[in-house]
Short mmCIF file of C-alpha atoms in Angstrom, two decimals:
data_model
loop_
_atom_site.label_atom_id
_atom_site.label_comp_id
_atom_site.label_asym_id
_atom_site.label_seq_id
_atom_site.Cartn_x
_atom_site.Cartn_y
_atom_site.Cartn_z
CA MET A 26 36.93 -8.93 -47.69
CA GLU A 27 35.61 -5.39 -47.27
CA HIS A 28 37.47 -3.04 -44.90
CA TRP A 29 35.65 -0.23 -43.09
CA PRO A 30 37.33 2.99 -41.95
CA ARG A 31 38.34 2.81 -38.30
CA HIS A 32 36.13 5.77 -37.23
CA VAL A 33 33.06 4.07 -38.74
CA VAL A 34 33.72 0.89 -36.77
CA ARG A 35 34.39 2.87 -33.57
CA ASP A 36 31.19 4.94 -33.80
CA HIS A 37 28.89 2.10 -34.81
CA THR A 38 26.33 1.02 -32.17
CA PRO A 39 24.80 -2.40 -32.81
CA THR A 40 21.02 -2.57 -32.77
CA PRO A 41 19.98 -4.52 -29.65
CA ARG A 42 18.27 -7.80 -30.33
CA ARG A 43 14.77 -8.27 -29.02
CA ILE A 44 14.54 -11.35 -26.84
CA VAL A 45 11.21 -13.11 -26.94
CA SER A 46 10.16 -15.69 -24.41
CA SER A 47 8.65 -18.93 -25.46
CA GLY A 48 5.05 -19.78 -24.79
CA THR A 49 2.31 -17.39 -23.76
CA GLY A 50 2.34 -14.47 -21.34
CA ARG A 51 4.58 -11.43 -21.39
CA PRO A 52 7.62 -11.51 -23.72
CA VAL A 53 10.97 -10.97 -22.03
CA GLY A 54 12.02 -7.31 -22.19
CA VAL A 55 8.50 -6.05 -22.87
CA GLY A 56 6.49 -3.97 -20.41
CA ASP A 57 3.13 -4.91 -18.96
CA GLN A 58 0.49 -4.96 -21.68
CA VAL A 59 -2.40 -3.80 -19.45
CA PRO A 60 -2.29 -0.29 -17.92
CA ARG A 61 -2.04 -0.36 -14.12
CA ASP A 62 -5.33 1.50 -13.63
CA LEU A 63 -7.20 -1.09 -15.73
CA LEU A 64 -5.53 -4.15 -14.24
CA PRO A 65 -7.75 -4.62 -11.14
CA GLY A 66 -10.89 -4.71 -13.25
CA ARG A 67 -9.40 -7.19 -15.70
CA VAL A 68 -8.17 -9.44 -12.90
CA ALA A 69 -11.59 -9.23 -11.21
CA LEU A 70 -13.24 -10.63 -14.33
CA LEU A 71 -10.78 -13.52 -14.44
CA LEU A 72 -11.24 -14.25 -10.73
CA ASP A 73 -15.03 -14.19 -11.12
CA ALA A 74 -14.72 -16.87 -13.78
CA ASP A 75 -12.15 -18.96 -11.89
CA PRO A 76 -11.76 -18.68 -8.08
CA THR A 77 -8.64 -20.89 -8.32
CA LEU A 78 -6.88 -18.36 -10.57
CA THR A 79 -3.10 -18.14 -10.09
CA ALA A 80 -0.60 -15.38 -10.83
CA ALA A 81 0.74 -17.49 -13.69
CA GLY A 82 -2.76 -17.62 -15.14
CA VAL A 83 -3.06 -13.82 -14.95
CA THR A 84 0.31 -13.46 -16.67
CA ASP A 85 -0.68 -15.84 -19.46
CA GLN A 86 -4.04 -14.21 -20.11
CA LEU A 87 -3.18 -10.53 -19.64
CA GLY A 88 0.49 -10.35 -20.53
CA VAL A 89 1.71 -8.70 -17.32
CA HIS A 90 4.76 -9.41 -15.19
CA ARG A 91 4.39 -12.23 -12.68
CA ASN A 92 5.00 -9.91 -9.71
CA THR A 93 2.42 -7.45 -11.03
CA ALA A 94 -0.08 -10.26 -11.45
CA GLN A 95 0.56 -11.61 -7.95
CA ALA A 96 0.18 -8.19 -6.32
CA ALA A 97 -3.10 -7.49 -8.12
CA LEU A 98 -4.49 -10.94 -7.36
CA THR A 99 -3.54 -10.78 -3.67
CA ALA A 100 -5.04 -7.31 -3.26
CA LEU A 101 -8.30 -8.31 -4.93
CA ARG A 102 -8.69 -11.53 -2.97
CA ALA A 103 -7.91 -9.68 0.27
CA GLN A 104 -10.62 -7.08 -0.37
CA ARG A 105 -13.20 -9.74 -1.17
CA VAL A 106 -12.27 -11.87 1.83
CA ALA A 107 -12.45 -8.78 4.08
CA ASP A 108 -15.91 -7.96 2.72
CA VAL A 109 -17.22 -11.43 3.56
CA MET A 110 -15.59 -11.29 7.00
CA THR A 111 -17.31 -7.99 7.70
CA GLN A 112 -20.70 -9.01 6.34
CA GLN A 113 -20.89 -12.49 7.84
CA GLY A 114 -18.69 -12.21 10.93
CA VAL A 115 -16.51 -15.16 9.94
CA SER A 116 -12.77 -15.76 9.97
CA ALA A 117 -10.49 -15.10 7.00
CA ALA A 118 -10.15 -18.83 6.35
CA GLN A 119 -13.92 -19.30 6.39
CA ALA A 120 -14.45 -16.32 4.09
CA ALA A 121 -11.85 -17.59 1.63
CA ALA A 122 -13.47 -21.00 1.59
CA ALA A 123 -16.90 -19.45 1.01
CA LEU A 124 -15.48 -17.62 -2.01
CA GLY A 125 -13.97 -20.82 -3.38
CA TYR A 126 -10.36 -19.71 -2.94
CA PRO A 127 -7.90 -22.57 -2.33
CA ALA A 128 -6.13 -22.25 1.03
CA ALA A 129 -2.72 -22.69 -0.61
CA LEU A 130 -3.32 -19.61 -2.78
CA THR A 131 -4.75 -17.28 -0.16
CA ARG A 132 -2.38 -17.19 2.82
CA ARG A 133 -1.06 -13.69 2.07
CA ALA A 134 -4.49 -12.48 1.00
CA SER A 135 -6.06 -13.76 4.23
CA THR A 136 -3.43 -12.00 6.34
CA ARG A 137 -4.04 -8.78 4.47
CA ALA A 138 -7.81 -9.21 4.76
CA GLU A 139 -7.52 -9.40 8.54
CA THR A 140 -5.53 -6.16 8.47
CA ILE A 141 -8.15 -4.50 6.26
CA VAL A 142 -10.92 -5.48 8.67
CA ARG A 143 -9.02 -4.06 11.65
CA GLY A 144 -8.50 -0.86 9.67
CA ARG A 145 -12.23 -0.59 9.02
CA GLN A 146 -12.93 -1.09 12.71
CA ALA A 147 -10.50 1.75 13.53
CA ARG A 148 -12.28 4.29 11.31
CA PRO A 149 -14.71 5.62 13.95
CA TYR A 150 -11.84 6.19 16.39
CA LEU A 151 -9.73 7.97 13.77
CA ALA A 152 -12.74 10.10 12.81
CA GLY A 153 -13.05 11.19 16.45
CA VAL A 154 -9.39 12.17 16.53
CA ALA A 155 -9.79 14.15 13.31
CA ARG A 156 -12.72 16.07 14.81
CA ALA A 157 -10.79 16.82 18.02
CA LEU A 158 -7.77 18.14 16.12
CA HIS A 159 -9.99 20.29 13.93
CA ALA A 160 -11.83 21.68 16.94
CA ARG A 161 -8.46 22.67 18.42
CA GLY A 162 -7.69 24.58 15.21
CA TRP A 163 -4.78 22.41 14.13
CA THR A 164 -6.38 21.21 10.89
CA THR A 165 -8.43 23.02 8.27
CA THR A 166 -10.84 20.11 7.88
CA ASP A 167 -12.16 17.32 10.07
CA THR A 168 -11.96 14.71 7.32
CA PRO A 169 -10.93 11.33 8.80
CA PRO A 170 -7.60 9.94 7.57
CA ALA A 171 -7.48 6.95 5.25
CA VAL A 172 -6.20 3.75 6.79
CA GLN A 173 -3.07 2.56 4.99
CA HIS A 174 -1.37 -0.82 4.86
CA PRO A 175 2.27 -0.26 3.82
CA ALA A 176 3.06 -3.43 5.74
CA GLN A 177 0.80 -6.41 5.13
CA GLU A 178 0.09 -7.01 8.82
CA GLU A 179 -0.26 -3.50 10.27
CA CYS A 180 -2.60 -0.52 9.90
CA PHE A 181 -1.36 3.06 9.74
CA ALA A 182 -2.99 6.46 9.32
CA ALA A 183 -1.59 9.96 8.91
CA LEU A 184 -3.17 13.31 9.74
CA VAL A 185 -1.62 16.44 8.27
CA LEU A 186 -1.77 19.36 10.72
CA ASP A 187 -2.20 22.27 8.33
CA GLY A 188 -3.64 24.82 10.75
CA PRO A 189 -1.67 28.06 11.34
CA GLN A 190 -0.82 27.19 14.95
CA ALA A 191 -0.26 23.45 14.50
CA PRO A 192 2.39 22.09 16.90
CA ALA A 193 3.77 19.58 14.36
CA PRO A 194 3.63 19.05 10.60
CA ALA A 195 1.68 15.79 10.92
CA LEU A 196 0.61 12.95 13.19
CA VAL A 197 1.01 9.26 12.46
CA TRP A 198 -1.00 6.44 14.02
CA SER A 199 0.03 2.80 14.16
CA GLU A 200 -2.26 0.11 15.49
CA ARG A 201 0.80 -1.45 17.12
CA HIS A 202 2.53 1.62 18.56
CA GLY A 203 -0.05 4.39 18.91
CA TRP A 204 0.62 8.02 17.97
CA ARG A 205 3.70 10.03 17.09
CA THR A 206 4.52 13.29 15.39
CA SER A 207 6.09 13.47 11.94
CA THR A 208 8.45 16.05 10.48
CA SER A 209 6.97 15.73 6.97
CA ARG A 210 3.55 16.73 5.71
CA ARG A 211 4.26 15.25 2.29
CA HIS A 212 5.51 11.84 3.47
CA PRO A 213 4.48 11.53 7.12
CA LEU A 214 4.86 7.75 7.34
CA GLY A 215 8.44 7.79 6.12
CA ARG A 216 10.29 5.05 4.28
CA GLY A 217 8.68 1.69 4.87
CA ALA A 218 6.53 3.17 7.67
CA ALA A 219 9.30 2.30 10.11
CA TRP A 220 8.52 3.45 13.67
CA PRO A 221 11.35 5.76 14.78
CA PRO A 222 12.56 6.11 18.37
CA PRO A 223 11.59 9.35 20.13
CA ASP A 224 13.92 12.31 19.70
CA PRO A 225 13.54 16.12 19.70
CA SER A 226 11.97 16.05 16.22
CA VAL A 227 9.74 12.99 16.69
CA ARG A 228 7.54 12.80 19.78
CA HIS A 229 5.61 9.74 20.94
CA LEU A 230 2.25 10.86 22.28
CA ALA A 231 -0.09 9.73 25.09
CA THR A 232 -0.23 6.09 26.18
CA GLY A 233 -1.73 3.04 24.58
CA THR A 234 -2.59 2.53 20.94
CA THR A 235 -6.00 4.27 21.02
CA PRO A 236 -5.95 7.03 23.63
CA PRO A 237 -9.11 9.16 23.84
CA PRO A 238 -8.97 12.06 21.35
CA ASP A 239 -8.96 14.68 24.13
CA ASP A 240 -6.01 12.94 25.82
CA LEU A 241 -4.14 12.95 22.53
CA VAL A 242 -4.73 16.69 22.12
CA LYS A 243 -3.47 17.35 25.67
CA ALA A 244 -0.41 15.19 25.10
CA LEU A 245 0.40 17.13 21.96
CA GLU A 246 -0.06 20.46 23.76
CA THR A 247 2.23 19.50 26.65
CA SER A 248 4.92 18.04 24.41
CA CYS A 249 5.36 21.23 22.36
#
């Protein structure tokens, strides 16, 4: 039997073994095999060919993690369902059925599609608010804010107040709560888009979820 010097044994680091899963799909311990920016297009092609596509099917064919596949598939179905809802004036369930999506596979996508549609309907209002804030000199542009969906069932938007005399770093809108100020221009929504209680640094503005833009401006002026 061969004996190795103690310092050689102590300093030796075994080479980790690569664990490979059985079957198709992504091997265990290996990253996604499709770049994130290319994934939606690849999934779209698969969904075009098979409306009953599942996350497992995406994983098998593209070699991505199951959670990654599910997120991409849900987002794509939601956008397509929302488009049909907008174009044809039908419900999410009717739009999903028209697209050939099984009801059992589209519950989350249908919920998100309804949120997307409400966000689209809110765009004219948010554009009016952006114009009012710009006219007051609190923003350097009147570009409307993008509607965001950090939570599947709620729409949010954030307006950065970058004018020299702006009374707050940013404003946040929630379709459920209305308007509030934010202490951060970089991350105005905050972690998880949680709606904080009012305090000296966070002010809840006006009343209702969609106050007229001029009322919002006045509320912000009087709360400074």
